[in-house]
Short mmCIF file of C-alpha atoms and ligand atoms in Angstrom, two decimals:
data_model
loop_
_atom_site.label_atom_id
_atom_site.label_comp_id
_atom_site.label_asym_id
_atom_site.label_seq_id
_atom_site.Cartn_x
_atom_site.Cartn_y
_atom_site.Cartn_z
CA MET P 1 0.00 0.00 0.00
CA ARG P 2 1.31 3.42 -0.89
CA THR P 3 1.69 6.01 1.85
CA LEU P 4 0.82 9.60 0.96
CA VAL P 5 3.85 11.83 0.53
CA ARG P 6 2.23 14.19 3.02
CA ASP P 7 2.26 11.49 5.69
CA LEU P 8 5.81 10.39 4.85
CA LEU P 9 7.03 13.96 5.23
CA ARG P 10 5.31 14.15 8.63
CA SER P 11 6.85 10.90 9.86
CA THR P 12 8.32 10.81 13.34
CA ALA P 13 10.57 7.78 12.89
CA PRO P 14 12.44 6.02 10.09
CA ALA P 15 10.87 2.94 8.50
CA ASP P 16 12.40 -0.10 6.84
CA LEU P 17 9.92 -0.44 4.04
CA VAL P 18 7.61 2.20 2.60
CA HIS P 19 5.85 2.55 -0.74
CA ALA P 20 5.30 5.88 -2.43
CA ALA P 21 4.18 7.03 -5.85
CA GLY P 22 3.95 10.33 -7.65
CA TRP P 23 4.97 12.49 -10.56
CA VAL P 24 8.58 13.44 -11.08
CA ARG P 25 9.27 17.14 -10.54
CA THR P 26 13.03 16.98 -11.06
CA ARG P 27 15.78 14.41 -11.45
CA ARG P 28 19.52 14.79 -11.08
CA ASP P 29 21.92 12.00 -11.96
CA SER P 30 25.42 11.28 -10.80
CA LYS P 31 27.48 8.22 -11.55
CA ALA P 32 26.54 6.27 -8.45
CA PHE P 33 22.97 7.40 -7.85
CA SER P 34 20.11 9.67 -8.91
CA PHE P 35 18.01 12.12 -6.90
CA LEU P 36 14.34 12.32 -7.85
CA GLU P 37 11.86 14.78 -6.37
CA ILE P 38 8.35 13.40 -6.59
CA ASN P 39 5.01 14.98 -5.76
CA ASP P 40 1.78 13.00 -5.36
CA GLY P 41 -0.65 15.89 -4.98
CA SER P 42 -1.30 15.21 -1.30
CA CYS P 43 0.64 18.29 -0.23
CA LEU P 44 2.86 21.06 -1.48
CA GLY P 45 6.08 19.32 -0.47
CA ASN P 46 8.04 16.92 -2.66
CA LEU P 47 9.58 13.69 -1.49
CA GLN P 48 13.20 13.08 -2.33
CA ILE P 49 14.11 9.63 -3.64
CA ILE P 50 17.65 8.36 -3.79
CA ALA P 51 17.97 5.65 -6.39
CA ASP P 52 21.37 3.96 -6.48
CA ALA P 53 22.57 3.04 -9.93
CA GLY P 54 21.61 -0.49 -10.81
CA ILE P 55 18.63 -1.01 -8.45
CA PRO P 56 15.66 -2.68 -10.15
CA GLY P 57 13.89 -0.23 -12.45
CA THR P 58 16.82 2.08 -13.07
CA GLU P 59 17.23 0.69 -16.57
CA LYS P 60 14.34 3.06 -17.42
CA LEU P 61 15.81 5.94 -15.46
CA GLN P 62 16.22 8.16 -18.51
CA LYS P 63 12.46 8.04 -19.05
CA MET P 64 11.75 9.23 -15.50
CA SER P 65 11.78 12.84 -16.58
CA THR P 66 9.74 15.81 -15.36
CA GLY P 67 6.05 14.87 -15.49
CA ALA P 68 6.56 11.10 -15.64
CA SER P 69 4.92 8.95 -12.98
CA VAL P 70 6.81 6.48 -10.81
CA ALA P 71 6.30 4.10 -7.91
CA VAL P 72 9.08 3.42 -5.43
CA GLU P 73 9.74 1.22 -2.49
CA GLY P 74 12.54 1.52 -0.01
CA LYS P 75 13.64 2.80 3.37
CA LEU P 76 12.43 6.03 4.90
CA VAL P 77 15.56 7.65 6.29
CA ALA P 78 16.47 10.98 7.82
CA SER P 79 17.53 13.32 5.06
CA GLN P 80 21.18 14.27 5.01
CA GLY P 81 20.89 17.72 3.61
CA GLY P 82 18.53 20.29 2.32
CA ASN P 83 14.97 21.24 3.03
CA GLN P 84 13.25 18.18 4.30
CA ALA P 85 13.46 15.80 7.21
CA TRP P 86 12.85 12.53 5.38
CA GLU P 87 13.77 10.88 2.11
CA ILE P 88 13.48 7.43 0.59
CA GLN P 89 16.51 5.30 -0.06
CA ALA P 90 14.93 3.27 -2.84
CA SER P 91 15.33 -0.47 -3.20
CA SER P 92 13.37 -0.41 -6.44
CA ILE P 93 11.73 2.17 -8.65
CA ARG P 94 9.17 1.59 -11.36
CA LEU P 95 8.24 3.80 -14.29
CA LEU P 96 4.43 3.96 -14.48
CA GLY P 97 3.93 6.47 -17.28
CA GLU P 98 6.51 8.44 -19.19
CA ALA P 99 6.18 12.12 -20.08
CA PRO P 100 7.86 12.94 -23.38
CA GLU P 101 9.78 16.16 -23.91
CA ASP P 102 6.69 18.09 -24.95
CA PHE P 103 5.29 17.88 -21.36
CA PRO P 104 4.08 21.48 -20.98
CA LEU P 105 5.00 22.02 -17.31
CA GLN P 106 8.72 22.37 -17.40
CA LYS P 107 10.65 24.04 -14.59
CA LYS P 108 10.12 27.64 -15.70
CA GLY P 109 7.24 29.63 -14.23
CA HIS P 110 4.20 29.82 -16.48
CA SER P 111 1.67 32.64 -16.86
CA PRO P 112 -1.86 32.16 -15.46
CA GLU P 113 -3.19 32.62 -19.01
CA PHE P 114 -1.09 29.78 -20.34
CA LEU P 115 -2.02 27.55 -17.40
CA ARG P 116 -5.74 28.18 -18.03
CA SER P 117 -5.24 26.78 -21.50
CA ILE P 118 -3.99 23.55 -19.89
CA ALA P 119 -6.45 23.46 -17.01
CA HIS P 120 -6.28 19.66 -17.10
CA LEU P 121 -2.58 19.77 -16.11
CA ARG P 122 -2.35 22.90 -13.98
CA PRO P 123 -3.33 21.17 -10.70
CA ARG P 124 0.07 19.49 -11.01
CA THR P 125 1.80 22.82 -10.38
CA ASN P 126 2.59 24.00 -6.85
CA LEU P 127 0.27 27.01 -6.89
CA TYR P 128 -2.77 25.29 -8.42
CA GLY P 129 -2.23 22.12 -6.43
CA ALA P 130 -2.43 24.28 -3.31
CA MET P 131 -5.44 26.13 -4.75
CA PHE P 132 -7.51 23.05 -5.34
CA ARG P 133 -6.57 21.34 -2.10
CA LEU P 134 -7.65 24.53 -0.33
CA ARG P 135 -10.86 24.62 -2.38
CA SER P 136 -11.68 21.11 -1.24
CA ARG P 137 -10.97 21.91 2.39
CA MET P 138 -13.04 25.09 2.23
CA SER P 139 -15.94 23.17 0.72
CA GLN P 140 -15.84 20.73 3.61
CA ALA P 141 -15.61 23.66 6.02
CA VAL P 142 -18.84 25.09 4.58
CA HIS P 143 -20.64 21.89 5.48
CA ARG P 144 -19.02 21.87 8.91
CA PHE P 145 -20.11 25.47 9.54
CA PHE P 146 -23.73 24.52 8.94
CA ALA P 147 -23.56 21.15 10.66
CA GLU P 148 -22.28 22.86 13.82
CA ARG P 149 -25.34 25.12 13.71
CA ASP P 150 -27.87 22.36 12.95
CA PHE P 151 -28.74 23.50 9.44
CA TYR P 152 -30.08 20.84 7.07
CA HIS P 153 -28.52 20.47 3.64
CA VAL P 154 -31.14 20.59 0.87
CA HIS P 155 -30.37 19.62 -2.74
CA THR P 156 -32.31 22.09 -4.84
CA PRO P 157 -32.79 21.44 -8.56
CA ILE P 158 -30.33 22.51 -11.22
CA ILE P 159 -32.94 22.51 -13.98
CA THR P 160 -35.73 24.89 -13.09
CA ALA P 161 -38.84 26.50 -14.54
CA SER P 162 -38.67 29.55 -12.28
CA ASP P 163 -36.47 32.64 -12.34
CA CYS P 164 -35.25 33.80 -8.95
CA GLU P 165 -33.31 36.93 -9.73
CA GLY P 166 -35.23 38.20 -12.76
CA ALA P 167 -32.12 39.71 -14.30
CA GLY P 168 -32.53 37.97 -17.66
CA GLU P 169 -29.37 35.90 -17.34
CA MET P 170 -30.64 32.36 -17.74
CA PHE P 171 -29.32 29.51 -19.87
CA ARG P 172 -32.10 27.68 -21.65
CA VAL P 173 -32.40 23.90 -21.25
CA THR P 174 -34.05 22.25 -24.22
CA THR P 175 -34.03 19.10 -26.33
CA LEU P 176 -35.51 20.94 -29.30
CA ASP P 177 -33.20 21.07 -32.29
CA PRO P 178 -32.54 24.67 -33.34
CA THR P 179 -31.15 23.47 -36.69
CA SER P 180 -34.25 21.46 -37.69
CA GLY P 181 -35.79 24.35 -39.60
CA LYS P 182 -39.23 23.40 -38.24
CA PRO P 183 -41.30 25.76 -36.12
CA GLN P 184 -40.89 24.75 -32.49
CA SER P 185 -42.78 25.53 -29.35
CA PHE P 186 -41.97 24.75 -25.75
CA ASP P 187 -45.05 22.59 -25.27
CA ARG P 188 -43.27 20.12 -27.56
CA ASP P 189 -40.07 20.35 -25.53
CA PHE P 190 -38.81 17.73 -23.05
CA PHE P 191 -40.50 19.26 -20.01
CA GLU P 192 -43.41 20.63 -22.06
CA LYS P 193 -42.52 24.12 -20.91
CA ALA P 194 -39.61 26.57 -20.99
CA THR P 195 -36.82 25.50 -18.62
CA HIS P 196 -33.45 26.89 -17.61
CA LEU P 197 -30.36 26.20 -15.54
CA THR P 198 -30.81 27.64 -12.07
CA VAL P 199 -29.48 31.10 -11.19
CA SER P 200 -30.16 30.46 -7.50
CA GLY P 201 -31.66 27.71 -5.35
CA GLN P 202 -33.25 30.30 -3.10
CA LEU P 203 -36.93 30.00 -3.99
CA GLU P 204 -36.89 26.22 -3.60
CA GLY P 205 -34.71 26.66 -0.50
CA GLU P 206 -37.28 28.99 1.04
CA THR P 207 -39.97 26.32 0.82
CA PHE P 208 -37.72 23.95 2.75
CA ALA P 209 -36.82 26.57 5.36
CA CYS P 210 -40.57 27.02 5.80
CA ALA P 211 -40.72 23.36 6.79
CA LEU P 212 -37.37 22.35 8.31
CA GLY P 213 -36.39 25.69 9.85
CA ASN P 214 -32.75 26.28 8.98
CA ILE P 215 -31.42 24.93 5.71
CA TYR P 216 -28.69 25.57 3.18
CA THR P 217 -27.92 24.66 -0.39
CA PHE P 218 -24.47 24.44 -1.95
CA GLY P 219 -24.38 23.81 -5.64
CA PRO P 220 -23.52 24.91 -9.14
CA THR P 221 -25.23 28.07 -10.33
CA PHE P 222 -25.44 29.41 -13.86
CA ARG P 223 -25.61 32.94 -15.21
CA ALA P 224 -25.47 33.97 -18.83
CA GLU P 225 -24.10 37.37 -17.88
CA ASN P 226 -22.12 38.66 -20.77
CA SER P 227 -19.75 40.45 -18.45
CA ASN P 228 -16.19 39.39 -19.02
CA THR P 229 -14.80 40.42 -15.65
CA THR P 230 -12.32 38.82 -13.28
CA ARG P 231 -15.13 38.18 -10.78
CA HIS P 232 -17.88 36.67 -12.93
CA ALA P 233 -18.18 33.12 -14.20
CA ALA P 234 -21.05 31.63 -16.19
CA GLU P 235 -20.92 28.56 -13.92
CA PHE P 236 -20.03 29.10 -10.29
CA TRP P 237 -20.84 27.57 -6.91
CA MET P 238 -23.14 29.28 -4.49
CA ILE P 239 -23.88 28.56 -0.83
CA GLU P 240 -27.40 29.63 0.15
CA PRO P 241 -28.60 29.39 3.74
CA GLU P 242 -32.22 30.17 4.52
CA MET P 243 -33.57 30.62 8.06
CA ALA P 244 -37.17 30.57 9.22
CA PHE P 245 -38.16 32.90 12.08
CA CYS P 246 -35.25 35.17 11.21
CA ASP P 247 -34.96 38.84 10.25
CA LEU P 248 -32.36 40.96 8.46
CA GLN P 249 -30.21 41.32 11.61
CA GLY P 250 -29.97 37.57 12.05
CA ASP P 251 -29.20 37.22 8.35
CA MET P 252 -26.32 39.72 8.50
CA ASP P 253 -25.02 38.05 11.67
CA LEU P 254 -24.88 34.66 9.95
CA ALA P 255 -23.16 36.05 6.85
CA GLU P 256 -20.46 37.71 8.95
CA ALA P 257 -19.99 34.58 11.05
CA MET P 258 -19.61 32.50 7.92
CA VAL P 259 -17.01 34.78 6.35
CA LYS P 260 -15.00 34.72 9.60
CA PHE P 261 -15.32 30.96 9.96
CA LEU P 262 -14.04 30.36 6.43
CA VAL P 263 -11.22 32.86 6.82
CA ARG P 264 -10.11 31.05 9.99
CA GLU P 265 -10.33 27.76 8.18
CA ALA P 266 -8.02 29.08 5.47
CA LEU P 267 -5.59 30.43 8.08
CA GLU P 268 -5.41 27.10 9.84
CA GLY P 269 -4.65 25.32 6.57
CA GLN P 270 -1.93 22.74 6.79
CA ASP P 271 1.11 21.80 4.76
CA GLY P 272 1.95 25.30 3.67
CA ASP P 273 -0.85 25.59 1.14
CA LEU P 274 -1.72 29.11 2.29
CA GLU P 275 1.95 30.08 2.54
CA ILE P 276 2.41 29.73 -1.18
CA PHE P 277 -0.26 32.38 -1.78
CA ALA P 278 1.34 34.65 0.81
CA LYS P 279 4.67 34.19 -0.96
CA PHE P 280 3.74 34.44 -4.61
CA VAL P 281 0.30 36.05 -4.82
CA ASP P 282 -0.30 38.47 -1.96
CA LYS P 283 2.49 39.32 0.51
CA GLY P 284 0.10 40.78 3.09
CA LEU P 285 -2.31 37.85 2.93
CA ARG P 286 -1.88 36.41 6.42
CA GLU P 287 -2.03 39.79 8.11
CA ARG P 288 -5.14 40.74 6.14
CA LEU P 289 -6.91 37.48 6.97
CA GLU P 290 -5.94 37.66 10.66
CA PHE P 291 -7.45 41.14 10.75
CA VAL P 292 -10.70 39.95 9.18
CA ALA P 293 -10.92 36.94 11.49
CA ASN P 294 -10.42 38.97 14.64
CA ASN P 295 -12.17 42.32 14.14
CA PRO P 296 -15.79 43.42 13.87
CA PHE P 297 -17.16 44.20 10.41
CA GLU P 298 -18.87 47.46 9.48
CA ARG P 299 -22.58 47.87 8.70
CA VAL P 300 -24.02 50.82 6.85
CA SER P 301 -27.35 51.51 5.14
CA TYR P 302 -27.43 52.02 1.39
CA THR P 303 -28.58 55.61 1.95
CA GLU P 304 -25.59 56.33 4.21
CA ALA P 305 -23.23 54.56 1.81
CA VAL P 306 -24.40 56.76 -1.07
CA GLU P 307 -23.82 59.87 1.05
CA ILE P 308 -20.33 58.75 2.04
CA LEU P 309 -19.49 58.00 -1.60
CA LYS P 310 -20.80 61.36 -2.77
CA LYS P 311 -18.73 63.19 -0.15
CA SER P 312 -15.62 61.19 -1.02
CA GLY P 313 -14.58 63.58 -3.76
CA LYS P 314 -13.39 60.57 -5.75
CA GLY P 315 -13.79 60.69 -9.49
CA PHE P 316 -15.62 57.40 -10.03
CA GLU P 317 -16.18 56.07 -13.51
CA TYR P 318 -19.85 55.30 -12.76
CA PRO P 319 -22.14 57.89 -11.16
CA VAL P 320 -23.18 57.67 -7.51
CA GLU P 321 -26.83 58.57 -7.11
CA TYR P 322 -29.57 57.36 -4.79
CA GLY P 323 -31.53 54.78 -6.76
CA LEU P 324 -28.59 53.48 -8.79
CA ASN P 325 -26.80 50.23 -8.10
CA LEU P 326 -23.42 50.39 -6.41
CA GLN P 327 -20.71 49.44 -8.88
CA SER P 328 -17.73 47.39 -7.92
CA GLU P 329 -15.48 50.49 -7.86
CA HIS P 330 -17.84 51.99 -5.24
CA GLU P 331 -17.97 48.80 -3.22
CA ARG P 332 -14.21 48.52 -3.25
CA TRP P 333 -13.66 52.14 -2.27
CA LEU P 334 -15.99 51.72 0.72
CA THR P 335 -14.18 48.64 2.02
CA GLU P 336 -10.62 49.44 0.95
CA GLU P 337 -10.32 53.20 1.40
CA HIS P 338 -13.11 54.26 3.71
CA PHE P 339 -13.94 51.59 6.27
CA LYS P 340 -10.85 49.48 5.59
CA LYS P 341 -12.71 46.32 6.58
CA PRO P 342 -15.52 44.07 5.36
CA THR P 343 -18.74 46.06 5.23
CA THR P 344 -22.39 45.07 4.94
CA VAL P 345 -24.59 47.53 3.06
CA PHE P 346 -28.32 47.08 3.79
CA ASN P 347 -31.75 48.51 2.91
CA TYR P 348 -31.47 49.17 -0.83
CA PRO P 349 -34.10 50.99 -2.93
CA LYS P 350 -36.80 48.52 -3.95
CA GLU P 351 -36.50 49.43 -7.63
CA ILE P 352 -33.06 47.86 -8.02
CA LYS P 353 -33.74 44.60 -6.15
CA PRO P 354 -35.69 41.39 -6.92
CA PHE P 355 -39.34 40.76 -6.08
CA TYR P 356 -38.86 38.53 -3.05
CA MET P 357 -37.19 41.05 -0.73
CA ARG P 358 -39.17 42.36 2.22
CA LEU P 359 -40.48 45.90 1.85
CA ASN P 360 -39.47 48.23 4.68
CA ASP P 361 -41.94 50.53 6.46
CA ASP P 362 -40.57 53.54 4.52
CA ASP P 363 -42.16 51.95 1.43
CA LYS P 364 -38.99 52.91 -0.48
CA THR P 365 -36.38 50.38 0.54
CA VAL P 366 -36.23 46.61 0.88
CA THR P 367 -34.33 44.52 3.43
CA ALA P 368 -31.51 43.67 1.05
CA MET P 369 -27.96 43.25 2.26
CA ASP P 370 -24.66 42.86 0.45
CA LEU P 371 -21.50 41.91 2.31
CA LEU P 372 -18.53 43.58 0.62
CA VAL P 373 -14.89 42.73 1.20
CA PRO P 374 -11.68 44.56 0.33
CA GLY P 375 -10.11 43.51 -2.95
CA ILE P 376 -13.28 41.95 -4.35
CA GLY P 377 -16.44 43.85 -3.52
CA GLU P 378 -19.64 41.81 -3.16
CA ILE P 379 -19.10 38.35 -1.76
CA VAL P 380 -22.57 37.79 -0.25
CA GLY P 381 -25.99 39.00 -1.34
CA GLY P 382 -29.14 38.33 0.65
CA SER P 383 -32.28 39.67 2.30
CA GLN P 384 -35.15 39.12 4.61
CA ARG P 385 -37.97 37.73 2.46
CA GLU P 386 -41.39 39.26 1.94
CA GLU P 387 -43.61 37.01 4.05
CA ARG P 388 -46.83 39.08 3.77
CA LEU P 389 -49.01 37.59 1.06
CA ASP P 390 -50.59 40.84 -0.12
CA VAL P 391 -47.28 42.72 -0.28
CA LEU P 392 -45.62 39.82 -2.10
CA LEU P 393 -48.39 39.72 -4.70
CA ALA P 394 -48.06 43.47 -5.24
CA ASN P 395 -44.27 43.10 -5.67
CA MET P 396 -44.76 40.32 -8.18
CA GLU P 397 -47.16 42.39 -10.16
CA ARG P 398 -44.70 45.29 -10.18
CA HIS P 399 -42.03 42.90 -11.50
CA GLY P 400 -44.37 41.46 -14.13
CA LEU P 401 -44.29 37.92 -12.70
CA SER P 402 -47.13 35.50 -13.28
CA THR P 403 -48.75 34.33 -10.03
CA GLU P 404 -49.66 31.12 -11.81
CA ASP P 405 -46.02 30.17 -12.45
CA TYR P 406 -45.09 30.92 -8.83
CA SER P 407 -48.19 29.53 -7.15
CA TRP P 408 -46.07 27.02 -5.23
CA TYR P 409 -43.92 29.87 -3.86
CA ILE P 410 -46.98 31.91 -2.99
CA ASP P 411 -48.37 28.93 -1.06
CA THR P 412 -45.62 29.35 1.55
CA ARG P 413 -47.15 32.77 2.31
CA LYS P 414 -50.69 31.50 2.12
CA TYR P 415 -50.22 28.63 4.54
CA GLY P 416 -48.46 29.40 7.81
CA SER P 417 -46.22 32.18 6.55
CA VAL P 418 -43.27 33.10 8.79
CA PRO P 419 -40.59 35.79 8.72
CA HIS P 420 -37.51 34.31 7.10
CA ALA P 421 -34.23 35.41 5.62
CA GLY P 422 -31.21 34.08 3.76
CA PHE P 423 -28.33 34.89 1.50
CA GLY P 424 -26.08 33.58 -1.22
CA MET P 425 -22.31 33.47 -0.91
CA GLY P 426 -20.23 33.09 -4.06
CA PHE P 427 -17.84 30.26 -3.25
CA GLU P 428 -15.26 31.35 -5.86
CA ARG P 429 -15.35 34.94 -4.60
CA MET P 430 -14.66 33.61 -1.11
CA LEU P 431 -11.73 31.59 -2.45
CA MET P 432 -10.36 34.66 -4.20
CA PHE P 433 -10.63 36.54 -0.93
CA VAL P 434 -8.71 33.98 1.13
CA THR P 435 -5.97 33.38 -1.45
CA GLY P 436 -5.55 36.83 -2.98
CA MET P 437 -5.97 35.30 -6.45
CA GLN P 438 -7.10 38.05 -8.79
CA ASN P 439 -9.07 36.11 -11.37
CA ILE P 440 -12.09 33.85 -10.81
CA ARG P 441 -10.76 31.63 -13.63
CA ASP P 442 -7.90 30.63 -11.36
CA VAL P 443 -9.93 29.40 -8.39
CA ILE P 444 -12.33 27.07 -10.25
CA PRO P 445 -11.09 23.83 -11.83
CA PHE P 446 -12.55 24.44 -15.30
CA ALA P 447 -13.80 27.98 -15.87
CA ARG P 448 -16.84 28.75 -18.03
CA THR P 449 -16.91 32.35 -19.22
CA PRO P 450 -18.31 34.05 -22.35
CA GLY P 451 -16.78 32.33 -25.37
CA HIS P 452 -15.03 29.70 -23.26
CA CYS P 453 -16.24 26.20 -22.47
CA GLU P 454 -13.20 24.01 -23.02
CA PHE P 455 -12.66 20.64 -21.36
O1 LIG X 501 -26.36 38.55 -5.11
P1 LIG X 501 -26.83 37.31 -5.83
O2 LIG X 501 -27.27 37.45 -7.23
O3 LIG X 501 -27.95 36.72 -4.89
C1 LIG X 501 -28.79 35.69 -5.18
O4 LIG X 501 -28.71 34.97 -6.14
C2 LIG X 501 -29.77 35.40 -4.08
N1 LIG X 501 -30.88 34.59 -4.66
C3 LIG X 501 -29.08 34.68 -2.96
C4 LIG X 501 -29.96 34.40 -1.79
O5 LIG X 501 -30.44 35.32 -1.16
N2 LIG X 501 -30.20 33.13 -1.51
O6 LIG X 501 -25.65 36.22 -5.79
C5 LIG X 501 -25.10 35.82 -4.55
C6 LIG X 501 -23.60 35.78 -4.63
C7 LIG X 501 -22.95 37.13 -4.95
O7 LIG X 501 -22.80 37.91 -3.81
C8 LIG X 501 -21.62 36.69 -5.52
O8 LIG X 501 -20.70 36.40 -4.48
C9 LIG X 501 -21.97 35.40 -6.23
O9 LIG X 501 -23.17 34.92 -5.68
N3 LIG X 501 -22.13 35.59 -7.68
C10 LIG X 501 -21.23 35.20 -8.60
N4 LIG X 501 -20.04 34.59 -8.48
C11 LIG X 501 -19.36 34.32 -9.61
N5 LIG X 501 -19.81 34.61 -10.84
C12 LIG X 501 -21.01 35.21 -11.02
N6 LIG X 501 -21.46 35.45 -12.26
C13 LIG X 501 -21.77 35.53 -9.87
N7 LIG X 501 -22.98 36.10 -9.67
C14 LIG X 501 -23.16 36.12 -8.33
MG1 LIG X 502 -26.02 40.51 -5.58
#
């Protein structure tokens, strides 16, 4: 049985016989022996192998080049020199798969753009290996966060006939053939109606919160936004908690707690995965994350935020005016220059927010909240939901939504309606925040953006 390189590197005592396997990072030969550095993806560190000339397998030594895969057995011994405590004195080494000279990941550093074009190989690099191990750990931490708070995990559908956000960004799902040349109507389609990939599991999630109490969803989310930015993907992962018997305050509290929990999780990461980001991506990373984990966040109403922005004297590209959406330059200025900490903006004008948000007593604003963080802007968007049947129906009418299509949603307000609230956190945005990575394409295994759906 092979032992993970991570566990071998953490050993506390030598061992007479261990098995390891991995991909060759480098090899150096001398007359009497060769040094191989192998990495098996279990951690950032490489394991050094010493293969004496002539041991079984060394007849293929020349093919054990960078990128090739090998299996070794031998003694785990204290390392004589260099960076690591342990190395393997091999008794045999076996070539599993060779990597010819055109293997794209040679020793030189590669640009993120080039590595995106080989997204199937980039997890074999130090930086992206660390990235995707961290992504996995953070995903498990999300489930732990909710498990510790007794939230139930609900699997909401990916194919849906409803539109949560109403921003016109949906991908159509159909089995109709657009090249057939025949007139086609949705009643002849697979589901006998128009269907799309979900932009949010919220509406379905709300029905479960109105039965189980506290729930969350965590799944792929799709938006056909034609905005080619570093923070938007057409397919991304969203975490959406929904709480019954909860108001906007409770919602903001949970969002802040979740950001802090995940930041702490990243800080406690093992095996140097976070260190590599601090070294190569963002020198101030650790300090920034420690600050976020250990200090209160700011909260400010939309109205106040607009006033602060207007008084800033900054020449923004987009106008700041009550009634307009905050742009990412505004969000970033608030968190980076003004408050210098994560900031939740709440109570937005009803005109710029979706139909489901609860109308405030001023009749002008809704209980929306966006949690903004330095370097990124919006990382969480949520609200208390409109639980009053008559107000909800009026909102839907204002948004031009058919009550027939949403009758199931309306039922939750008709039968035992309760105050409830929730939010969506963009998982990739959170990963960008904790690693300092500047492009969403570099924190998701295979990015889907306008014009790009490779792999
Ligand atoms: O603010 P949004 O659009 O909120 C909703 O969808 C609500 N239904 C959530 C809820 O209340 N249950 O999206 C939530 C978050 C954003 O704050 C952002 O972090 C992320 O999802 N997000 C994206 N991430 C990557 N690429 C995109 N195109 C994104 N659009 C939103
Ligand atoms: Mg939003």
